[in-house]
Short mmCIF file of C-alpha atoms and ligand atoms in Angstrom, two decimals:
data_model
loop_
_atom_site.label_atom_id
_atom_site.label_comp_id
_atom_site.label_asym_id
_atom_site.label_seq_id
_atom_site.Cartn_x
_atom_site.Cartn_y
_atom_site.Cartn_z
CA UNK A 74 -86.72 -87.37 -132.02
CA UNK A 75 -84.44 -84.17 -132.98
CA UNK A 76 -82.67 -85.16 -136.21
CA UNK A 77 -78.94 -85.00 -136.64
CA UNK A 78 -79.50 -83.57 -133.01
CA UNK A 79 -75.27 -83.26 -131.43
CA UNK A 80 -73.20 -82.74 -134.81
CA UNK A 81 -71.70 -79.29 -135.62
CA UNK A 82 -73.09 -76.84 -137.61
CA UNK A 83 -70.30 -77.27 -140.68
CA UNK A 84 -70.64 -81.04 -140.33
CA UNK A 85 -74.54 -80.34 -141.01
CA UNK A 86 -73.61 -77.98 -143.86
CA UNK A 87 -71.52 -80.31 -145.39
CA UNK A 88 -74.18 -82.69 -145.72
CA UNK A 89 -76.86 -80.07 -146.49
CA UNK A 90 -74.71 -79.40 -149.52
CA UNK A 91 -74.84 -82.91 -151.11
CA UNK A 92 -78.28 -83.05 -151.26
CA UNK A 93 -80.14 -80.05 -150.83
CA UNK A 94 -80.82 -78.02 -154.26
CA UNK A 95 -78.92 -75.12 -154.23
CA UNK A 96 -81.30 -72.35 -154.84
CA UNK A 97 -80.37 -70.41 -151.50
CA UNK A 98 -77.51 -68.00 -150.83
CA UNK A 99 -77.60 -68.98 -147.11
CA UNK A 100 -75.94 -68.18 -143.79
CA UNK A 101 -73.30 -70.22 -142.57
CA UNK A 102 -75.79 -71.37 -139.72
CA UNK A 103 -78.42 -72.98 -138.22
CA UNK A 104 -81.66 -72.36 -135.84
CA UNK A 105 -82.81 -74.78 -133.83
CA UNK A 106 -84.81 -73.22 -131.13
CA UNK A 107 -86.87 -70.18 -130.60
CA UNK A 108 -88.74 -68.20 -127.95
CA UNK A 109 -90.40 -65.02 -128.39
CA UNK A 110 -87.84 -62.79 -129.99
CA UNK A 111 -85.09 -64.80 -129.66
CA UNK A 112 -83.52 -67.93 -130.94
CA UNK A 113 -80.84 -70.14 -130.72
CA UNK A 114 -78.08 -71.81 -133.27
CA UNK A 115 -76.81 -75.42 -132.84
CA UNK A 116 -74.06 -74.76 -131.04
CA UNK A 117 -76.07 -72.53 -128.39
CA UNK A 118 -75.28 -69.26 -129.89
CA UNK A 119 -78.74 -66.70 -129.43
CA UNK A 120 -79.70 -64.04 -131.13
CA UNK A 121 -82.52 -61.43 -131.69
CA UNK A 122 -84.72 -62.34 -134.60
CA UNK A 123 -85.55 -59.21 -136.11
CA UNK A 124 -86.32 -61.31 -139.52
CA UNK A 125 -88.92 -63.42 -138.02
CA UNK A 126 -88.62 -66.12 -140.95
CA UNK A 127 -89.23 -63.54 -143.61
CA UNK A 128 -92.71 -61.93 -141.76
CA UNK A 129 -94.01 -65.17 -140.94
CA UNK A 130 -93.40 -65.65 -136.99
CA UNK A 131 -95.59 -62.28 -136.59
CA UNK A 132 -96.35 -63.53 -132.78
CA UNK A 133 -92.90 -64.57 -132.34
CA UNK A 134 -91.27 -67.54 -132.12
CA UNK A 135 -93.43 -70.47 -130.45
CA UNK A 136 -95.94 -68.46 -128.82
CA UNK A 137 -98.27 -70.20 -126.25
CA UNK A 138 -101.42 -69.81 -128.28
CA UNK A 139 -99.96 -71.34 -131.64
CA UNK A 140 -98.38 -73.97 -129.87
CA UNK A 141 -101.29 -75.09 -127.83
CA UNK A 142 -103.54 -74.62 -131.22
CA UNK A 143 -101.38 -77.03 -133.07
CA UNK A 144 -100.68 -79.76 -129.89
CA UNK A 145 -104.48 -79.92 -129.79
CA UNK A 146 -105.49 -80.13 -133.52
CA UNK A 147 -102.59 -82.81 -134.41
CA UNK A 148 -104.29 -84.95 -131.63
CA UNK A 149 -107.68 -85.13 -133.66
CA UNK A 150 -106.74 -84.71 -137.42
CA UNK A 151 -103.84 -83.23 -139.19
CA UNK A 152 -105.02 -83.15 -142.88
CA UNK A 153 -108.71 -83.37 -144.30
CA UNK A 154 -109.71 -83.05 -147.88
CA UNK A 155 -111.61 -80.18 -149.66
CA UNK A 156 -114.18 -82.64 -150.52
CA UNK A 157 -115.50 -81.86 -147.29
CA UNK A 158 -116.06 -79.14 -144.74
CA UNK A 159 -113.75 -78.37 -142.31
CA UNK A 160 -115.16 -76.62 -139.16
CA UNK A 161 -111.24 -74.71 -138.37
CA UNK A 162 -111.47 -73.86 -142.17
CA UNK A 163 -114.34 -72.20 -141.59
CA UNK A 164 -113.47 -70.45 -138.50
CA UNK A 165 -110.75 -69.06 -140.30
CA UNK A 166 -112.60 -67.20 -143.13
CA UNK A 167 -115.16 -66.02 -140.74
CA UNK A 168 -112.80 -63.93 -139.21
CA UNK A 169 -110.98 -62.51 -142.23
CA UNK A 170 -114.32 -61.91 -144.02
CA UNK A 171 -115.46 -60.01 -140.64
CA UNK A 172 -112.09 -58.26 -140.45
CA UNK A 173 -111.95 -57.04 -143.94
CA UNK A 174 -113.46 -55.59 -146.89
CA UNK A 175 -114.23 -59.31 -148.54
CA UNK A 176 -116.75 -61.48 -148.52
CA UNK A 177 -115.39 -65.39 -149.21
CA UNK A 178 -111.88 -66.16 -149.13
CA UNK A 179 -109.87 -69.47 -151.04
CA UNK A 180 -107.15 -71.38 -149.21
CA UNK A 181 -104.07 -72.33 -150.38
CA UNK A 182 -100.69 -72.92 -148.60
CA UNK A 183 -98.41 -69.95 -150.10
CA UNK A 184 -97.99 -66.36 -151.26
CA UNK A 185 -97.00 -67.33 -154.92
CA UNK A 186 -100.11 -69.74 -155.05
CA UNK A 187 -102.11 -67.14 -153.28
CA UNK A 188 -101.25 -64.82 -156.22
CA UNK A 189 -101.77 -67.21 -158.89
CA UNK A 190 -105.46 -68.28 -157.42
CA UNK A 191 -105.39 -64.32 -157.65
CA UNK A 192 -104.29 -64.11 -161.08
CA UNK A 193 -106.67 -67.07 -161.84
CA UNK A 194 -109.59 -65.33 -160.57
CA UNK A 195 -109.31 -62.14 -162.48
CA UNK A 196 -108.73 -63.35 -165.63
CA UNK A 197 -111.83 -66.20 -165.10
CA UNK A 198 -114.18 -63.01 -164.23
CA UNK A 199 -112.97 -61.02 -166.74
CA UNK A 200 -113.56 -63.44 -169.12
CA UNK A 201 -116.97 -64.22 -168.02
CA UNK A 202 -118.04 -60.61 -167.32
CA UNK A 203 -116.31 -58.84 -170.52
CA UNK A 204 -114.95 -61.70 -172.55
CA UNK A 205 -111.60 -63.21 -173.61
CA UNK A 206 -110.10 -60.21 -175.03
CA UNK A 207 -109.96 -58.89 -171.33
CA UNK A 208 -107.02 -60.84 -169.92
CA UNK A 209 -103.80 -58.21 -169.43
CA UNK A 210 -102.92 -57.67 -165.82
CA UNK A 211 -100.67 -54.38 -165.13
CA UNK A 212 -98.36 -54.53 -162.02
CA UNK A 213 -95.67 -52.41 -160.89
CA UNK A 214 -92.06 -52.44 -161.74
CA UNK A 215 -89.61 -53.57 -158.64
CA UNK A 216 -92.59 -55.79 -157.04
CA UNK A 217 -92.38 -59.44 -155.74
CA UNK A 218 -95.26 -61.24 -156.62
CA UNK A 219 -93.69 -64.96 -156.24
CA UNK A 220 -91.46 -67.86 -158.07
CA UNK A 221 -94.02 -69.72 -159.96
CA UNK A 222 -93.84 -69.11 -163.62
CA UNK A 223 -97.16 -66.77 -163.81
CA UNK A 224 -95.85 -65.24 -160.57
CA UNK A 225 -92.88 -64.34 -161.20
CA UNK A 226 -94.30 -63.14 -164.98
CA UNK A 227 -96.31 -60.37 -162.21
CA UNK A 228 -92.97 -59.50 -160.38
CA UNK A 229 -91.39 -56.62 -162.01
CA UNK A 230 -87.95 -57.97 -162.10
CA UNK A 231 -86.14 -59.19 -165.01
CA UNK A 232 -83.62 -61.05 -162.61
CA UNK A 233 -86.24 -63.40 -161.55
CA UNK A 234 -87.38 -63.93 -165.19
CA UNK A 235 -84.41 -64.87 -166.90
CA UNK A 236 -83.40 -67.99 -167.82
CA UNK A 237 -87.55 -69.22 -167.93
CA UNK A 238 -88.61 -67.37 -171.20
CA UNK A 239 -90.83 -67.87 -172.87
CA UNK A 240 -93.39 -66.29 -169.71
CA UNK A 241 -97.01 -66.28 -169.51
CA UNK A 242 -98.73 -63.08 -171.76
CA UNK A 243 -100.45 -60.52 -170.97
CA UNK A 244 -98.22 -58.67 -168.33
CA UNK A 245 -97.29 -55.03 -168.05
CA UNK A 246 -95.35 -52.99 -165.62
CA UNK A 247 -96.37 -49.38 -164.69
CA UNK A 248 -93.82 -47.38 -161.62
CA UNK A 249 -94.93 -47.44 -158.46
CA UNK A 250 -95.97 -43.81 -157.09
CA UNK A 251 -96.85 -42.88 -160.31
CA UNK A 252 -99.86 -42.42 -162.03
CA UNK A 253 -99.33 -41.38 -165.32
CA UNK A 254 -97.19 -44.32 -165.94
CA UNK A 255 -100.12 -46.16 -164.80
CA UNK A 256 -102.92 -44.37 -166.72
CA UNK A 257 -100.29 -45.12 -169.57
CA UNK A 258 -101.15 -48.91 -168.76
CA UNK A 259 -104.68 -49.51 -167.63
CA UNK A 260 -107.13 -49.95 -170.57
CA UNK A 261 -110.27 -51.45 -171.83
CA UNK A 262 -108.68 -54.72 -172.00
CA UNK A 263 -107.00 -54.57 -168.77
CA UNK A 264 -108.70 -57.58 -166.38
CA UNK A 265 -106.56 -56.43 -162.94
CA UNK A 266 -103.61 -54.10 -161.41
CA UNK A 267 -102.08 -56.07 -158.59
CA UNK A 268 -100.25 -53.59 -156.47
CA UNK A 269 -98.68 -54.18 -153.20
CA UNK A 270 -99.32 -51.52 -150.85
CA UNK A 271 -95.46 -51.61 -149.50
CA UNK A 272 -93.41 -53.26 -151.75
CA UNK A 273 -91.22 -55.63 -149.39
CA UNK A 274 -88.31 -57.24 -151.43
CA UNK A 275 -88.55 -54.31 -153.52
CA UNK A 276 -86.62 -52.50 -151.17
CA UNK A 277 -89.72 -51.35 -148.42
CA UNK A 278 -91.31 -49.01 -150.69
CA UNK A 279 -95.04 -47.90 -149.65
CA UNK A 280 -97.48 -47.13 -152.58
CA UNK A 281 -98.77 -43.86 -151.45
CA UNK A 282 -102.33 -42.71 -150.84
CA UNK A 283 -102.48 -40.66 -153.99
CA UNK A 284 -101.65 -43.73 -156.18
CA UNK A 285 -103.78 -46.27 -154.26
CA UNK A 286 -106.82 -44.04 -154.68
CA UNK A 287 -105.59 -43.63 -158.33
CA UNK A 288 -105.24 -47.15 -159.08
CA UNK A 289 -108.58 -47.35 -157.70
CA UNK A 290 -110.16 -44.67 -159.72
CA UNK A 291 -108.70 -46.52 -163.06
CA UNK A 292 -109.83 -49.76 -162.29
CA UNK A 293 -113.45 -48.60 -161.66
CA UNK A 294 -113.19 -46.70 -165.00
CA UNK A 295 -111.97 -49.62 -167.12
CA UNK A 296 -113.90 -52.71 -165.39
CA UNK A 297 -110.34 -54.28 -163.98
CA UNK A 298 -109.92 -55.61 -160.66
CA UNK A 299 -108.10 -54.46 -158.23
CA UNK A 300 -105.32 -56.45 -156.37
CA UNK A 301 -103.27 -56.22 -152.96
CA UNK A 302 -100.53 -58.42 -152.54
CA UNK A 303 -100.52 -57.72 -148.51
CA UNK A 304 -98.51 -61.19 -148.25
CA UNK A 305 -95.76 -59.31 -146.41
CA UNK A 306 -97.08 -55.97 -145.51
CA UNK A 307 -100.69 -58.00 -144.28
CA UNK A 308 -101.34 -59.76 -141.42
CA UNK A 309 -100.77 -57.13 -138.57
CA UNK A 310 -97.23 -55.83 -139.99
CA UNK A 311 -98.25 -51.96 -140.67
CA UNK A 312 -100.02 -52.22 -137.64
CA UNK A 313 -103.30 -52.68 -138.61
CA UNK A 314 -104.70 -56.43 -139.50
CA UNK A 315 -104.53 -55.36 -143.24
CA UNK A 316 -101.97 -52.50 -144.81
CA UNK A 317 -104.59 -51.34 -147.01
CA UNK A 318 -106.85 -49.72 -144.01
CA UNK A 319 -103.84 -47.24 -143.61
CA UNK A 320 -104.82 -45.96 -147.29
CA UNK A 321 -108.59 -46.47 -146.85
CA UNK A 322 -108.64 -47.53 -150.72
CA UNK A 323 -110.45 -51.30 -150.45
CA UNK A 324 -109.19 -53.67 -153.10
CA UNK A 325 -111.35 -56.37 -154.71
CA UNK A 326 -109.10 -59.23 -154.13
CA UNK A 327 -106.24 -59.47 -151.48
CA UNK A 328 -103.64 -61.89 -151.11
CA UNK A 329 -102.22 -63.06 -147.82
CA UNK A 330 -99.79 -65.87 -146.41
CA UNK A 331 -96.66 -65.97 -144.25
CA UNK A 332 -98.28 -64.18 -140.92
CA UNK A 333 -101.62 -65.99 -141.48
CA UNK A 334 -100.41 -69.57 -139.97
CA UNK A 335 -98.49 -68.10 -136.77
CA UNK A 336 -95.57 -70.29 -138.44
CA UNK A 337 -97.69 -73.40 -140.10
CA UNK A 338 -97.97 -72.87 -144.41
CA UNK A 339 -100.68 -71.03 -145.70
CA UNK A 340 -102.21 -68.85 -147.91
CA UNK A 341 -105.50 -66.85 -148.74
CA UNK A 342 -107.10 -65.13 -151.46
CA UNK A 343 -109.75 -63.07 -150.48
CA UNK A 344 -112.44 -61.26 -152.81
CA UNK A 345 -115.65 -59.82 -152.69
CA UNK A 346 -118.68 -61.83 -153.52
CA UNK A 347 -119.25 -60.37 -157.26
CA UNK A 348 -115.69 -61.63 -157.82
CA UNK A 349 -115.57 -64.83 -156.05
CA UNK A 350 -118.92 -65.47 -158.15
CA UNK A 351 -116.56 -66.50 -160.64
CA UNK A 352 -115.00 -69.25 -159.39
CA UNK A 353 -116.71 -72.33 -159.32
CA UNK A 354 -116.57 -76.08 -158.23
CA UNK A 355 -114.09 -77.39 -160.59
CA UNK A 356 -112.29 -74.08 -161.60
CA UNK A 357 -109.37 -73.59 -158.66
CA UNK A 358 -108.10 -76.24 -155.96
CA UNK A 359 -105.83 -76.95 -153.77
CA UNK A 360 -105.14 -80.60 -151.63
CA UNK A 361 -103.51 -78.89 -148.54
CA UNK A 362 -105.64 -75.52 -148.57
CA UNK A 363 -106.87 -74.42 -145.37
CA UNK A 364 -106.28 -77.80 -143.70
CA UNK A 365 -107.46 -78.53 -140.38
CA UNK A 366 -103.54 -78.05 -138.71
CA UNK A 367 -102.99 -74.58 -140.68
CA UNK A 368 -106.35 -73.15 -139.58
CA UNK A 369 -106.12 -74.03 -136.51
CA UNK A 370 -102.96 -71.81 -136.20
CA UNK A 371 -103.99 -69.36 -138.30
CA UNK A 372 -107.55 -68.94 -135.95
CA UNK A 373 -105.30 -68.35 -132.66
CA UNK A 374 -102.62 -66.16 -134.49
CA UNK A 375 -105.73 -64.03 -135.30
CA UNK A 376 -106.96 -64.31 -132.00
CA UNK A 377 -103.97 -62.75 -130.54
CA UNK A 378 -104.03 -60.04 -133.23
CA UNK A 379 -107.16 -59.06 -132.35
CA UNK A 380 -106.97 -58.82 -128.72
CA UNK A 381 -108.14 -55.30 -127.68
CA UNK A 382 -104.74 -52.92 -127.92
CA UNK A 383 -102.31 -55.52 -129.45
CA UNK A 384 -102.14 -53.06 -132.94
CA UNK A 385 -101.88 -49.97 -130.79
CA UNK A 386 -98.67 -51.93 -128.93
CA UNK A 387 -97.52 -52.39 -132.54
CA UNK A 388 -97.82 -48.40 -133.52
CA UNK A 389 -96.55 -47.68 -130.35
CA UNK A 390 -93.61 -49.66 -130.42
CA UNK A 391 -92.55 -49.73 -134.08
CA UNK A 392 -93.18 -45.78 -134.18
CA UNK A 393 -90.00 -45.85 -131.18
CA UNK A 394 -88.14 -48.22 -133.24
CA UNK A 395 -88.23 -46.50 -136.26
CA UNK A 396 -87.42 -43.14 -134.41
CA UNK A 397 -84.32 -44.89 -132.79
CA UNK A 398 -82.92 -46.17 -136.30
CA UNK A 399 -83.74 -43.05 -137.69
CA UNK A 400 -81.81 -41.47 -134.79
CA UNK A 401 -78.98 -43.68 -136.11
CA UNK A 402 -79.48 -42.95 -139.55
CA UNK A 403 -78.74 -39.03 -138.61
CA UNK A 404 -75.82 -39.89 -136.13
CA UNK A 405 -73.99 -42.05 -138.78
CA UNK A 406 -74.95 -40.32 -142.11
CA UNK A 407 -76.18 -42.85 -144.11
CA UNK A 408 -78.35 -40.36 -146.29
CA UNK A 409 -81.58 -41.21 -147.59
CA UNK A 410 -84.35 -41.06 -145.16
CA UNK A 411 -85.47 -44.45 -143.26
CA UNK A 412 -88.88 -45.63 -144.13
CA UNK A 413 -92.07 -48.52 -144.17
CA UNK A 414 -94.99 -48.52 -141.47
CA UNK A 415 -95.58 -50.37 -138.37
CA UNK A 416 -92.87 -53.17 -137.96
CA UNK A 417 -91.44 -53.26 -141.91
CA UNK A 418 -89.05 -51.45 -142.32
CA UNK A 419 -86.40 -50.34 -144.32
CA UNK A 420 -83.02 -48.62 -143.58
CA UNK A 421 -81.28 -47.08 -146.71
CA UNK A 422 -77.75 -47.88 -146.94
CA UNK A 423 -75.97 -46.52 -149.59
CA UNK A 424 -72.71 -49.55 -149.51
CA UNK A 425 -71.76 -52.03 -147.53
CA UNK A 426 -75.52 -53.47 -147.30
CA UNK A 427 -74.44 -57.33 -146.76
CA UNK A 428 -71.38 -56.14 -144.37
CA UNK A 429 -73.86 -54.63 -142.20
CA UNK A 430 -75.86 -57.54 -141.73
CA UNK A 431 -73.20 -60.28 -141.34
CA UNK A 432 -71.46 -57.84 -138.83
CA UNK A 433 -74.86 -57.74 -137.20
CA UNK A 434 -75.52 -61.42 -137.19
CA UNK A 435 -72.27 -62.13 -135.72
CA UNK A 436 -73.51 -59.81 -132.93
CA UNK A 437 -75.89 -61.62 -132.14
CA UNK A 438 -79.27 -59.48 -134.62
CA UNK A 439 -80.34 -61.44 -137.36
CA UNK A 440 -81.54 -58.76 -140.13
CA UNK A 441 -81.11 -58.85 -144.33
CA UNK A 442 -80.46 -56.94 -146.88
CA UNK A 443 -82.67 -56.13 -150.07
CA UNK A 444 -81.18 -55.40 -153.08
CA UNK A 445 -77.92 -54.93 -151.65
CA UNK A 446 -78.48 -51.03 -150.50
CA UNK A 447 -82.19 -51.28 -147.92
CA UNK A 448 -81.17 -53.16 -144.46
CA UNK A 449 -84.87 -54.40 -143.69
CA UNK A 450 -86.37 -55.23 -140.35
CA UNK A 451 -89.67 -57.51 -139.99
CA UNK A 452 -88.92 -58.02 -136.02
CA UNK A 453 -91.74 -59.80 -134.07
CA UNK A 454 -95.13 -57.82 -133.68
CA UNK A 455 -94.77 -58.29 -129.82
CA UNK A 456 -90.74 -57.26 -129.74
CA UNK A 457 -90.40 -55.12 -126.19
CA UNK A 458 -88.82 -52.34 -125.46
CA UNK A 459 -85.79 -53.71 -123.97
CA UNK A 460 -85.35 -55.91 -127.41
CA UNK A 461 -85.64 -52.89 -129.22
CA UNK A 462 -82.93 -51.28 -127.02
CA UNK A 463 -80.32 -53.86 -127.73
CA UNK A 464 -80.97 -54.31 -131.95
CA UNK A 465 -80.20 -50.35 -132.14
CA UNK A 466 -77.34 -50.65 -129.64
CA UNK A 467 -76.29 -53.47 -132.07
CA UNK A 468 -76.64 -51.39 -134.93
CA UNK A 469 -75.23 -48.31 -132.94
CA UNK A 470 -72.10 -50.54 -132.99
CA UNK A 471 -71.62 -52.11 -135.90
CA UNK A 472 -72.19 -48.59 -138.23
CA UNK A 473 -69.18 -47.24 -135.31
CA UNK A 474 -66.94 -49.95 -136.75
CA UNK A 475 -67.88 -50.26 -140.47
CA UNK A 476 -69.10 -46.72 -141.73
CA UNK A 477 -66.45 -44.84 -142.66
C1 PLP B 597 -95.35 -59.52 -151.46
C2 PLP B 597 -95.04 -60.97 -151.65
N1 PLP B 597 -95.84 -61.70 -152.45
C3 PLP B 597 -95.62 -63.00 -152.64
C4 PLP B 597 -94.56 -63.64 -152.06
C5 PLP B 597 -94.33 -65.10 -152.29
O1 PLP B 597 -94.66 -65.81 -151.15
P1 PLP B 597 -94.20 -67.32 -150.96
O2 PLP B 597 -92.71 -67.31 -150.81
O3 PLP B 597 -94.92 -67.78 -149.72
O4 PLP B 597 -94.63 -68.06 -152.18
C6 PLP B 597 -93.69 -62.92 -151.22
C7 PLP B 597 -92.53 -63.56 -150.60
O5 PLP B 597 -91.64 -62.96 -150.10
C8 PLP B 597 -93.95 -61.55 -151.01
O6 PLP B 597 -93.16 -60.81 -150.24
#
């Protein structure tokens, strides 16, 4: 049964309103329906999702695959505990451990709780390995690590911050792209750097080569781990399965969530076996983690990923999106140059940055806007052509009527 299936979208609003906590800025609308690149509003409205939930519906909306994968797992068994094993559970780490540079990965159902088992982790093996003096963890001004109090303590932002002083110890912000200010940071009692390789509500800022290797170099010297927060820029975004093969600089632990499910909750933390070592029975849980529904999902989203040529499509395609807004970018004179890999992207706009997107939503392109000034676009991985076509004659458009 659809629930409050026939009323109007105000009327559902209204009601939202009275008892929904109001922690969102949101749209004055609703989705109710998706397919592939598109989806629909409650009063019948469609538009082209290049948003995709924030990175998470990678394949799409409702692709064949993830829907068939859930229909058939909900029919046997939705949730099992981590008291015992679960085969899809399984499954799932077998291909992320064969796909990447790690060797045992840790379940969980979010990014933020991703990066705290993350967080967790590094301190527990610093401890062990060096001892309890050995527990700062460096990250990078302008990042977006998650809302939980240690996660937002490793997002450099005061905005997030304020208001839940006093914050967890032992963080330190260094500037992306810049390795001095890093070097300035990273010491003997340093127990991880958690960097993410493109910085996605920081505006769709990639950490360059030069600094990834740097931040690699440091970590080796000083005994600290090193940690990619690829819960945005991961799962087949950049066009590879993992942003960090772009850099070839191989973290120790990597985060991951959103893309993973193909749409269902999860998360990941993935590390190499020295690392995992630390973690034992007892020391990190989670009751939903890698249930049998998420895995399930997340197994076929991989599957799809993985099909011969899919991340070549995604090169292919994002390179001619990114050429076509950056066509725009010249044609309207919106300065600085456009920028991100694969499908994230980000458009600098120097004003007018939530104009832009509300003009655009009302013609039918759902985008956002990061910090006010970088339109970003997550579109699906599969978006064709033709899609692409229409968001930049969209965007063609709306810069015609609003940038003067
Ligand atoms: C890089 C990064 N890390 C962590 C998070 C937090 O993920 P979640 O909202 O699933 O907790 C986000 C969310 O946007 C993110 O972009």
């Amino acid at each position: 049964m659809k629930q409050l299936e026939g009323l109007s979208t105000e009327t559902i609003i209204e009601r939202g309103k009275n008892v929904v906590m109001n922690t969102y800025g949101r749209l004055p609308m609703t989705i109710v329906k998706g397919e592939g690149a598109w989806v629909w509003d409650a009063e019948g409205k469609r538009y082209l999702d290049f948003l995709t939930g924030l990175a998470v519906n990678s394949l799409g909306h409702n692709h064949p695959a993830i829907v068939q994968a859930i229909q058939e797992q909900a029919k046997e068994i939705i949730h099992v505990s981590n008291l015992y094993w679960i085969p899809n559970q399984v499954a799932l780490a077998e291909r992320l451990v064969e796909h990447s540079f790690a060797d045992k990965v840790f379940f969980c159902n979010s990014g933020a709780e991703a990066n705290e088992a993350a967080f967790k982790l590094a301190r527990k093996y610093a401890h062990k390995k060096f001892g309890a003096h050995k527990y700062e963890v460096v990250t990078l001004e302008n990042s977006f690590h998650g809302r939980t109090l240690a996660t937002l303590t490793l997002t450099g932002q005061t905005k997030y911050q304020e208001g839940y002083e006093p914050l967890p110890v032992g963080c330190t912000y260094a500037k992306l792209n810049d390795l001095e200010s890093l070097k300035a940071k990273v010491n003997k009692n340093t127990a991880a750097v958690f960097i993410e390789p493109i910085q996605g509500e920081g505006g769709v800022l990639p950490a360059s080569q030069e600094f990834l290797q740097g931040a690699r170099a440091l970590c080796d010297q000083f005994g600290a781990l090193l940690i990619f927060d690829e819960v945005q820029c991961g799962v087949g975004r950049t066009g590879k399965l993992f942003a960090y093969e772009w850099s070839g600089v191989a973290p120790d632990i990597m985060t991951l969530a959103k893309a993973l499910g193909g749409g269902v909750p999860i998360g990941a933390m993935l590390a190499t076996d020295e690392v995992a070592l630390a973690f034992q029975p007892g020391d990190h849980a989670s009751t939903f983690g890698g249930n049998p529904l998420a895995t399930a999902s997340g197994c076929a989203a991989l599957d799809v990923m993985l099909e011969n040529g899919f991340m070549e499509g995604v090169q292919e395609r994002s390179a001619y999106f990114k050429k076509g807004l950056e066509e725009l970018a010249a044609k309207h004179q919106t300065g600085d140059p456009v920028r991100g890999q694969g499908f994230i992207i980000g458009w600098p706009v120097s004003k007018m940055g939530p104009e832009i997107v509300e003009a655009c939503r009302l013609n039918g392109l759902l985008i956002n806007c990061v910090g006010g000034k970088i339109l970003r676009f997550l579109p699906p991985l599969m978006v064709e052509k033709q899609a692409i076509d229409q968001a930049l004659k969209i965007l063609d458009e709306v810069f015609s009527e609003l940038w003067k």
